[in-house]
Amino acid sequence: MRIGRALENELVVSDLQVSRHHAEFTATPDGRFEIHDLGSHNGTYINGQPVAKSGTALIGPNDIVSVGHSTFRLVGDRLEEFVDTGEISFSARHLTVTVDGGKDILKDVSFGVPEKSLIAVIGPSGSGKSTLLKALTGYRPANKGDVLYDNRNLYKQFAELRQRIGLVPQDDILHKELTVKKALKYAAKLRFPSDTSEQEREQRIDEVLRELKLDIHKEKKVTSLSGGQRKRVSVALELLTKPSLIFLDEPTSGLDPGMDRDVMQLLRGLADDGRTVLVVTHSVAELAICDKLLVMAPGGSVAYFGPPEEALNFFGYSTWADVFSAFENYRDYDWAGRWKGSQHYQMYAADIDAVAAQSVHMPPAQAIRPPKPQGWGSQLWTLIRRYTSVIASDKGFLGLMVILPAVLGIVSVVIPAEFGLGPPKPPAKFNGDAGTIMLILAVGMCFSGAANSVRELIKERVIYERERATGLSRSAYLMSKVIVLGVITAFQGVIICGIGFATRDMPEEGLILPPAVEICLTIIALGFTSMMFGLVISSLVKTAEKTMPLLVMFAIVQVVFTGVLFQVYGSPGLEQFAWLMPSRWAIAGAGATLDLAHLMPPWDPKKPGDLDPLWEHSAGQWGMNITILLLIGIACGFAVARLLRRHEPEVMRK
């Protein structure tokens, strides 16, 4: 029996998470049953563990086979199906999170969530709300305890269950430069299987837009929307894949009371439509529309869980301001002990451990590698198109991309034109200004290349974290940045060189190509490597504000170690450190073309033959300089790929 989205299957599943021909159940001659994955895009799972793509696995009567939002179990010789429509239970059992030093920032947190309900989590700063959210979603699993999705362990079956969970972070997970429709279009392209037709994706997008009353705004840019509308678009993005459990982190932060109410009523509607919604919030104005309220105490323990209308009476105060003041004034009080000794605990939380988790055979622990909905090439092409659309829609950024290299090229022309880059005219013996001109061009390209990329990863960090959890390829994401920014940087290198060389005398012959072309290729290679350094900086910092000081520092360091201002070769330690600098190899490449070793005055007049070996006027030396320059850039690419791992769900990194 074949299962899939196409009508010709024996078992048709109308779910865009399912491939057209997804999997096949067969009976073996000895009476057992097996499932064969048909190269599905989102994977076939047995007990939450992925079956190898196009692989086969035996299944027994206790095994749960999952395909998209549907699960199957053998009962005798019959196959019973369960479709996840949102009516699932969700519970946290004894979650404890410990940080370095042995300090618990989340302490024995337990609560159960009924299906089709809206739960609010509140508490003062430092009460572990964000830590709890990361533990519940698998982004940072708890050190102790379990998260059960319909009595299935989320951490052990994350590869499958991640498809059923939506997460809306506090920051918008959207490219604000795009229109609402286009932003959702690219998200759908990345999240749905590659065999999903454009018509199917468009239909699903229109359904979600109508459900959230965003259809009248679909052609507007995200930046032009109000705060509440932008949050609706973030929710719409998550609803594309029909998750049955949705988490939201501070969705009303920064909104006025009217928008606060609108967003909470939206979440109420999502719960009433058959989803379980958990929202972390600082706002207490609209708690009455929630089904349950979880109050966290300082230190990361539970102070209350139950109906919101009973919470203030439980604490013995008339306002939430008084409750939070009590938390602050009595930080050493055992709020968790008071809660566990209360009648409310017996009514709403004591039976958390009564329902046993499903007992299924689990294979040995292994790295969880969620299958990718799209092939690597398809993801790369979609990411390139999206990134190009984002840049093209920002006219100011585009203008700066052209103006910056033009200004830097003009600056190099300020040096008098009679001092060209070629051999000096008689009776001059040396052309010392040739090195200065190349220094200005090289440092300008360093700054321009790094400036292109230094903010690109940090500003998309929240988007990357979320998309990575849904199956985005890290290498495809990074390569899309390298390709688009690489083309822009090459264009800037041509502008800088075109302006810088326009009024200069050039040597008559180059080593391999015309000298202007050789130097331009060197400058472009320098821009590429500087761009990769910019990506390293962008992946290291925690806020965008920190990128500018590091960018300036990078440019200044490049000036010092070019080998033009003072003698670098022959200085133990200093020379080896300069090998790490892109500008050192770029100036060396230009120096080989121009024969700077003989064009510039020697550093020591007594040793006219003591020349910088990297400036040797030979094709081999020029090729080596360019090769090493590009290898530094490639090494930076590997470093960025490793650094990006820090911004992925931790359960995927184990």
XYZ file of C-alpha atoms in Angstrom:
654
model
C 0.000 0.000 0.000
C 1.509 3.292 -1.169
C 0.970 6.504 0.768
C 1.400 10.061 -0.495
C -0.241 13.320 -1.539
C -0.962 12.297 -5.148
C -4.397 10.846 -5.953
C -2.967 7.658 -7.493
C -1.754 6.414 -4.076
C -3.787 3.744 -2.280
C -3.704 5.938 0.832
C -4.004 9.642 -0.021
C -2.915 12.164 2.642
C -3.905 15.737 1.868
C -0.984 17.379 3.626
C 1.657 19.612 2.011
C 4.246 18.190 4.418
C 3.814 14.847 2.642
C 5.522 14.162 -0.699
C 3.471 13.159 -3.742
C 4.761 9.582 -3.377
C 5.994 9.383 0.191
C 6.271 5.794 1.446
C 5.049 2.251 0.883
C 3.875 -0.449 3.315
C 4.570 -4.042 2.277
C 4.145 -7.489 3.816
C 7.167 -9.781 3.884
C 6.884 -13.537 3.046
C 7.319 -14.447 6.717
C 4.229 -12.424 7.710
C 5.967 -9.335 9.025
C 5.512 -5.812 7.711
C 7.985 -3.195 6.568
C 7.892 0.384 5.356
C 9.913 1.688 2.452
C 10.624 5.425 2.135
C 10.198 6.561 -1.476
C 12.745 9.387 -1.321
C 10.372 11.672 0.605
C 11.448 15.239 1.315
C 10.266 15.599 4.927
C 11.094 12.042 5.885
C 9.331 8.934 7.175
C 9.672 8.217 10.904
C 9.385 5.160 13.129
C 8.977 6.107 16.794
C 10.253 9.574 15.979
C 13.468 8.335 14.364
C 13.949 8.968 10.625
C 14.045 6.064 8.200
C 16.975 6.447 5.797
C 15.952 8.249 2.606
C 14.779 5.558 0.152
C 15.510 3.058 2.928
C 13.451 0.196 4.383
C 12.655 -0.706 8.000
C 10.637 -3.440 9.709
C 7.677 -2.335 11.835
C 5.977 -4.124 14.701
C 2.598 -3.747 16.462
C 3.966 -1.235 18.985
C 5.735 0.986 16.477
C 4.376 4.391 15.459
C 4.950 5.312 11.812
C 4.729 9.039 11.084
C 4.239 10.713 7.723
C 3.658 14.477 7.825
C 0.880 15.184 10.332
C -0.412 11.587 10.178
C 0.669 8.625 12.271
C -0.053 4.933 11.696
C 0.034 1.851 13.869
C -0.428 -1.819 13.025
C -3.388 -3.458 14.725
C -3.365 -7.081 13.641
C -3.137 -6.927 9.873
C -4.892 -3.562 9.730
C -3.325 -0.121 9.571
C -4.910 2.482 11.850
C -4.391 6.162 11.077
C -4.352 9.138 13.426
C -4.272 12.643 11.973
C -2.833 15.365 14.220
C -5.504 18.075 14.130
C -4.248 19.890 17.189
C -6.168 17.881 19.778
C -3.033 16.744 21.543
C -1.829 16.967 25.101
C 1.431 18.655 26.010
C 3.242 18.458 29.308
C 6.516 19.372 30.947
C 7.792 17.053 33.652
C 10.368 18.132 36.228
C 12.353 20.360 33.878
C 15.638 21.548 35.344
C 18.199 23.607 33.437
C 21.708 23.954 34.858
C 24.299 26.419 33.578
C 28.064 26.409 33.966
C 28.965 26.542 37.619
C 26.145 24.243 38.667
C 23.513 26.955 39.092
C 19.927 25.961 38.317
C 18.136 28.650 36.308
C 15.053 26.447 35.894
C 14.001 24.285 38.843
C 11.691 21.286 38.681
C 9.074 22.874 36.417
C 6.036 20.661 35.768
C 2.689 21.465 34.178
C 0.225 19.900 31.780
C -1.562 21.593 28.908
C -4.927 20.336 27.618
C -5.664 20.310 23.909
C -7.138 23.366 22.156
C -6.115 25.731 24.933
C -4.352 29.065 25.390
C -1.742 29.198 28.146
C 0.057 32.351 29.282
C 3.430 32.318 31.057
C 4.249 35.391 33.157
C 6.829 36.275 35.758
C 9.400 38.911 36.714
C 12.742 39.309 34.971
C 15.083 36.494 35.923
C 12.307 33.965 36.490
C 13.395 31.738 33.588
C 10.596 32.388 31.096
C 12.895 32.437 28.057
C 14.837 29.440 29.376
C 11.556 27.564 29.807
C 10.517 28.386 26.237
C 13.816 27.079 24.871
C 13.437 23.899 26.927
C 9.863 23.348 25.724
C 10.782 23.795 22.053
C 14.021 21.803 22.051
C 16.199 24.834 21.301
C 17.974 24.309 24.613
C 16.850 20.977 26.143
C 16.558 20.741 29.899
C 19.366 18.921 31.708
C 16.754 16.926 33.625
C 13.139 16.135 32.912
C 11.033 15.463 29.833
C 8.822 17.374 27.434
C 5.970 15.181 26.213
C 4.029 15.920 23.048
C 0.972 13.664 23.137
C 2.983 11.501 25.572
C 5.900 11.294 23.115
C 9.327 12.515 24.186
C 10.110 15.695 22.242
C 13.877 15.536 22.768
C 14.193 11.952 21.538
C 11.801 12.439 18.623
C 12.687 16.023 17.744
C 13.425 15.272 14.074
C 9.783 14.354 13.516
C 7.920 16.442 16.099
C 9.659 19.702 15.114
C 7.319 19.773 12.090
C 4.297 19.960 14.405
C 5.544 22.867 16.499
C 5.439 26.530 15.501
C 7.626 29.127 17.225
C 7.217 32.898 16.925
C 10.248 34.587 18.583
C 10.092 38.041 20.113
C 11.859 39.534 17.087
C 10.077 39.284 13.746
C 11.145 36.262 11.684
C 10.617 38.166 8.445
C 12.603 40.164 5.951
C 10.968 43.526 6.496
C 11.989 44.806 3.065
C 9.698 42.310 1.292
C 5.943 42.429 0.836
C 3.809 40.188 3.015
C 2.928 37.887 0.101
C 6.516 37.612 -1.123
C 7.903 36.915 2.374
C 5.406 34.073 2.839
C 6.090 32.820 -0.679
C 9.802 32.314 0.011
C 9.037 30.746 3.417
C 6.621 28.288 1.792
C 9.176 27.472 -0.889
C 11.741 26.569 1.790
C 9.403 24.655 4.110
C 7.288 22.591 1.727
C 8.582 19.598 -0.259
C 10.117 20.439 -3.633
C 7.373 18.469 -5.410
C 4.763 20.948 -4.102
C 3.397 22.960 -7.008
C 3.356 26.749 -6.984
C -0.439 26.617 -7.117
C -0.566 24.481 -3.956
C 1.757 26.885 -2.128
C -0.237 29.939 -3.287
C -3.461 28.304 -2.130
C -2.056 27.621 1.332
C -0.684 31.167 1.640
C -4.063 32.646 0.697
C -5.804 30.403 3.273
C -3.528 31.622 6.055
C -3.815 35.270 5.012
C -7.610 35.036 5.058
C -7.624 33.271 8.423
C -5.529 36.033 10.016
C -7.322 38.840 8.117
C -4.115 39.836 6.360
C -5.345 39.423 2.787
C -5.931 43.187 2.454
C -2.285 43.825 3.417
C -0.607 41.147 1.292
C 0.946 43.590 -1.213
C 2.288 45.925 1.477
C 5.908 45.841 2.634
C 6.339 44.381 6.110
C 8.024 47.625 7.239
C 4.846 49.591 6.463
C 2.691 47.477 8.794
C 1.883 48.281 12.411
C 3.496 46.281 15.205
C 0.412 44.122 15.698
C 0.097 43.419 11.963
C 3.768 42.427 11.728
C 3.225 39.975 14.572
C 0.259 38.546 12.647
C 2.512 38.013 9.627
C 5.041 36.165 11.829
C 2.199 33.946 13.065
C 1.043 33.450 9.467
C 4.498 32.220 8.509
C 4.328 29.548 11.217
C 0.771 28.529 10.315
C 1.806 27.609 6.751
C 2.776 24.098 7.854
C -0.324 23.648 10.071
C 1.416 23.172 13.435
C -0.766 21.815 16.226
C 1.300 23.483 18.964
C 2.395 27.136 18.737
C 4.792 28.969 21.063
C 5.099 32.756 21.117
C 7.769 34.765 22.942
C 6.619 38.238 24.009
C 4.304 38.811 21.003
C 2.861 41.973 22.569
C 6.194 43.567 23.519
C 6.237 47.214 22.467
C 2.566 47.265 21.429
C -0.032 49.702 22.716
C -2.956 48.335 24.799
C -5.275 48.137 21.764
C -2.793 46.080 19.718
C -2.015 44.011 22.802
C -5.679 43.036 23.000
C -5.874 42.333 19.243
C -2.889 39.979 19.359
C -4.201 38.094 22.405
C -7.633 37.747 20.774
C -5.880 36.392 17.673
C -4.197 33.745 19.836
C -7.534 32.944 21.487
C -8.976 32.363 18.029
C -6.077 30.079 17.059
C -6.711 27.965 20.162
C -10.471 27.822 19.498
C -9.728 26.625 15.938
C -7.999 23.526 17.275
C -4.443 24.478 18.204
C -2.647 24.550 21.526
C -1.036 27.957 22.062
C 1.507 28.879 24.733
C 2.510 32.540 25.029
C 5.245 34.080 27.179
C 4.278 37.651 27.990
C 4.954 40.618 30.271
C 1.487 42.007 29.708
C -1.151 41.102 32.297
C -4.033 43.097 30.781
C -5.558 40.256 28.741
C -4.865 37.216 30.910
C -8.588 36.601 31.454
C -9.019 35.188 27.927
C -6.453 32.434 28.623
C -7.442 28.948 29.755
C -4.480 28.472 32.084
C -1.855 30.712 33.608
C 1.688 29.697 34.578
C 3.418 32.110 36.958
C 7.185 31.768 37.306
C 8.954 32.897 40.478
C 12.491 34.361 40.680
C 15.037 31.598 40.347
C 13.093 29.609 37.750
C 10.471 27.723 39.776
C 6.682 27.512 39.442
C 4.723 29.813 41.751
C 1.275 29.061 40.336
C -0.449 27.094 37.584
C -4.183 27.131 37.063
C -7.094 29.322 35.906
C -6.081 33.010 35.566
C -9.154 34.214 37.453
C -8.006 32.400 40.614
C -4.372 33.524 40.519
C -4.601 36.837 42.396
C -6.647 35.248 45.197
C -4.038 32.502 45.412
C -1.280 35.072 46.026
C -3.498 37.195 48.297
C -3.072 40.440 46.377
C -5.450 42.615 44.382
C -3.127 43.542 41.479
C -0.307 41.901 39.560
C 1.944 44.841 40.402
C 1.668 43.808 44.062
C 2.476 40.188 43.199
C 5.594 41.154 41.246
C 6.674 43.494 44.056
C 6.326 40.600 46.476
C 8.522 38.471 44.232
C 11.166 41.199 44.300
C 10.927 41.908 48.034
C 10.879 38.264 49.142
C 13.300 36.663 46.671
C 14.410 34.026 49.209
C 10.865 32.919 49.990
C 10.008 29.357 48.930
C 7.355 30.202 46.354
C 7.585 26.738 44.778
C 7.060 25.046 48.159
C 4.005 27.223 48.842
C 2.584 26.232 45.451
C 3.205 22.494 45.914
C 1.602 22.554 49.336
C -1.550 24.253 48.083
C -4.954 22.919 47.113
C -4.473 24.428 43.635
C -1.502 22.140 43.083
C -3.617 19.091 43.916
C -6.314 20.268 41.500
C -4.224 21.354 38.510
C -0.756 19.825 38.627
C -0.537 16.805 40.928
C -1.575 14.336 38.217
C 1.201 15.319 35.779
C 3.053 12.059 36.394
C -0.073 9.910 36.346
C -0.085 9.366 32.561
C 2.840 7.245 31.452
C 4.832 8.244 28.409
C 4.398 5.983 25.406
C 6.733 3.041 25.673
C 8.395 2.572 22.330
C 11.621 0.911 21.327
C 14.227 3.603 20.788
C 17.374 2.991 18.740
C 20.744 4.032 20.200
C 21.197 7.750 20.662
C 22.366 9.399 17.480
C 22.784 12.868 16.071
C 19.389 14.167 14.998
C 19.619 15.286 11.392
C 16.175 16.407 10.316
C 15.623 15.803 6.605
C 15.547 18.875 4.419
C 12.241 19.631 2.650
C 14.240 20.897 -0.346
C 17.376 19.624 -2.019
C 20.549 21.610 -1.411
C 20.544 23.191 -4.860
C 16.863 24.100 -4.644
C 17.356 25.729 -1.239
C 20.383 27.642 -2.528
C 18.472 28.993 -5.538
C 15.521 30.063 -3.354
C 17.835 31.742 -0.829
C 19.739 33.587 -3.570
C 16.487 34.873 -5.071
C 15.181 35.948 -1.670
C 18.417 37.681 -0.681
C 18.596 39.452 -4.043
C 14.989 40.608 -3.595
C 15.782 41.934 -0.113
C 18.797 43.905 -1.355
C 16.994 45.159 -4.486
C 14.125 46.500 -2.385
C 16.503 48.607 -0.250
C 17.353 51.524 -2.548
C 19.465 53.256 0.102
C 21.688 50.207 0.563
C 22.073 49.819 -3.207
C 23.095 53.453 -3.547
C 25.668 53.081 -0.784
C 27.067 49.972 -2.489
C 27.909 52.115 -5.537
C 28.867 55.390 -3.829
C 31.302 53.859 -1.299
C 33.742 52.292 -3.841
C 33.407 55.336 -6.102
C 34.455 57.674 -3.275
C 37.333 55.381 -2.280
C 38.510 55.258 -5.902
C 38.374 59.063 -6.150
C 40.416 59.360 -2.951
C 43.242 57.410 -4.623
C 43.219 59.868 -7.539
C 44.020 62.765 -5.189
C 47.712 61.811 -5.341
C 49.180 63.802 -8.283
C 48.669 62.104 -11.631
C 52.333 62.383 -12.702
C 53.081 59.684 -10.162
C 51.535 56.759 -11.996
C 51.688 53.087 -11.190
C 54.133 52.320 -13.990
C 57.908 52.820 -14.165
C 59.059 56.356 -13.263
C 59.782 58.861 -15.995
C 63.404 60.047 -16.248
C 65.178 61.512 -14.449
C 63.281 60.060 -11.447
C 64.916 56.966 -9.997
C 62.042 55.569 -7.951
C 58.245 55.899 -7.902
C 57.545 55.650 -4.197
C 53.997 56.902 -4.640
C 53.051 53.729 -6.527
C 52.994 51.882 -3.187
C 50.923 54.636 -1.563
C 48.365 54.520 -4.378
C 48.056 50.738 -4.080
C 47.787 51.058 -0.292
C 44.798 53.406 -0.655
C 43.100 51.147 -3.211
C 43.716 47.992 -1.156
C 42.556 49.415 2.179
C 39.529 50.957 0.462
C 38.600 47.551 -0.912
C 39.175 45.942 2.499
C 36.779 48.381 4.089
C 34.223 48.146 1.292
C 34.204 44.315 1.187
C 33.927 43.911 4.958
C 31.269 46.633 5.197
C 29.100 44.692 2.723
C 28.831 41.662 4.976
C 29.533 42.740 8.540
C 25.825 43.105 9.448
C 24.309 40.460 7.206
C 24.323 37.488 9.603
C 23.595 39.294 12.854
C 20.534 41.068 11.441
C 19.102 37.728 10.231
C 20.068 35.659 13.257
C 16.513 35.112 14.529
C 15.345 34.204 11.003
C 18.229 31.743 10.599
C 17.591 30.098 13.972
C 13.958 29.463 13.121
C 14.540 28.322 9.538
C 17.396 26.044 10.586
C 15.004 24.243 12.943
C 12.611 23.668 10.027
C 15.227 22.024 7.808
C 17.281 24.854 6.283
C 20.743 23.797 5.095
C 23.477 25.726 6.876
C 25.857 25.488 3.919
C 23.178 26.578 1.426
C 22.375 29.598 3.598
C 26.026 30.588 3.885
C 26.708 29.993 0.181
C 23.779 32.224 -0.811
C 25.385 35.064 1.161
C 28.811 34.398 -0.373
C 27.481 34.335 -3.941
C 25.294 37.457 -3.765
C 27.771 39.505 -1.724
C 30.641 38.177 -3.857
C 29.024 39.517 -7.038
C 28.425 42.903 -5.378
C 32.000 43.019 -4.076
C 33.428 42.166 -7.514
C 31.366 44.979 -9.022
C 32.734 47.365 -6.391
C 36.291 46.224 -7.127
C 35.801 47.104 -10.808
C 34.514 50.573 -9.807
C 37.456 51.243 -7.473
C 40.034 50.103 -10.019
C 38.302 51.802 -12.945
C 38.405 55.168 -11.188
C 41.812 54.617 -9.591
C 43.537 53.582 -12.839
C 41.793 56.087 -15.147
C 44.449 58.799 -14.762
C 47.464 56.566 -14.097
C 50.371 55.448 -16.235
C 50.464 51.642 -16.222
C 53.294 49.243 -17.115
C 53.258 48.186 -20.714
C 53.039 44.453 -19.983
C 51.723 42.329 -17.173
C 52.913 38.950 -15.962
C 50.011 36.949 -17.436
C 47.294 39.452 -18.337
C 47.317 43.203 -18.949
C 48.579 44.872 -15.747
C 45.307 46.729 -15.081
C 43.409 43.433 -15.281
C 45.881 41.645 -13.011
C 45.682 44.362 -10.357
C 41.881 44.502 -10.654
C 41.669 40.716 -10.090
C 43.924 41.132 -7.052
C 41.687 43.888 -5.664
C 38.540 41.785 -6.265
C 40.154 38.801 -4.499
C 41.001 41.111 -1.590
C 37.389 42.337 -1.502
C 36.132 38.722 -1.418
C 38.410 37.756 1.466
C 37.548 40.942 3.366
C 33.876 40.150 2.827
C 34.470 36.720 4.381
C 36.179 38.391 7.358
C 33.069 40.559 7.657
C 30.911 37.408 7.831
C 33.158 36.059 10.611
C 32.628 39.270 12.578
C 28.882 39.135 11.912
C 28.665 35.554 13.203
C 30.692 36.351 16.336
C 28.933 39.435 17.714
C 25.745 39.384 19.769
C 24.374 42.749 18.647
C 24.617 44.712 15.400
C 26.001 47.737 17.272
C 29.259 45.881 17.938
C 30.015 45.368 14.253
C 31.088 48.947 13.457
C 33.987 49.188 15.972
C 35.255 45.794 14.798
C 34.966 46.865 11.156
C 37.062 49.991 11.805
C 39.625 47.958 13.739
C 39.855 45.444 10.879
C 40.485 48.207 8.322
C 43.161 49.900 10.473
C 45.012 46.634 11.061
C 45.058 46.028 7.296
C 46.754 49.405 6.768
C 49.554 48.548 9.155
C 50.480 45.130 7.787
C 50.473 45.779 4.035
C 54.257 45.994 3.886
C 54.096 49.463 2.296
C 54.403 51.697 5.378
C 57.410 49.906 6.847
C 59.478 46.794 6.303
C 57.535 43.700 7.294
C 59.668 40.935 5.761
C 62.680 39.817 7.726
C 61.073 40.668 11.094
C 60.563 37.433 13.062
C 57.044 37.160 14.463
C 55.831 40.306 12.732
C 56.291 38.828 9.273
C 54.480 35.608 10.218
C 51.579 37.541 11.773
C 51.289 39.643 8.611
C 50.710 36.433 6.632
C 47.233 36.312 8.226
C 46.331 39.730 6.795
C 44.491 39.806 3.442
C 45.990 43.217 2.614
C 49.518 41.793 2.882
C 48.849 39.267 0.104
C 46.843 41.691 -2.005
C 49.616 44.292 -1.982
C 52.046 41.451 -2.700
C 49.968 40.465 -5.755
C 49.891 44.048 -7.011
C 53.583 44.411 -6.114
C 54.440 41.384 -8.246
C 52.602 42.907 -11.226
C 54.128 46.382 -10.789
C 57.548 45.132 -9.650
C 57.214 47.273 -6.524
C 60.379 45.706 -5.146
C 62.371 47.790 -7.696
C 59.830 50.600 -8.137
C 59.861 51.706 -4.493
C 63.048 52.928 -2.760
C 64.712 50.174 -0.665
C 64.045 50.281 3.058
C 67.778 50.178 3.702
C 69.810 52.143 1.085
C 72.858 50.121 2.075
C 71.081 46.912 1.001
C 69.480 47.730 -2.360
C 69.244 44.015 -3.164
C 67.325 43.211 0.043
C 63.854 42.938 -1.530
C 60.465 41.794 -0.251
C 60.246 38.177 -1.516
C 56.447 38.403 -1.937
C 56.886 41.261 -4.437
C 59.005 39.203 -6.830
C 58.153 40.179 -10.412
C 57.121 36.710 -11.646
C 53.946 34.970 -12.721
C 54.509 32.189 -10.190
C 54.755 34.627 -7.283
C 51.654 36.512 -8.442
C 49.702 33.257 -8.671
C 50.840 32.159 -5.210
C 49.849 35.514 -3.681
C 46.345 35.354 -5.174
C 45.924 31.677 -4.194
C 46.859 32.296 -0.549
C 44.585 35.360 -0.465
C 41.631 33.271 -1.643
C 42.516 30.399 0.710
C 42.290 32.810 3.661
C 38.789 33.713 2.470
C 37.811 30.041 2.170
C 39.177 29.359 5.684
C 36.981 32.208 6.941
C 34.020 30.476 5.260
C 34.652 27.273 7.231
C 34.960 29.350 10.412
C 31.606 31.020 9.737
C 29.964 27.620 9.158
C 31.226 26.431 12.546
C 30.152 29.645 14.279
C 26.654 29.367 12.811
C 26.200 26.082 14.681
C 25.915 28.095 17.899
C 22.640 29.559 16.630
C 20.849 26.284 16.007
C 18.556 24.255 18.274
C 20.865 22.522 20.709
C 19.073 19.225 20.281
C 20.258 19.247 16.643
C 23.895 19.794 17.654
C 24.275 16.853 20.027
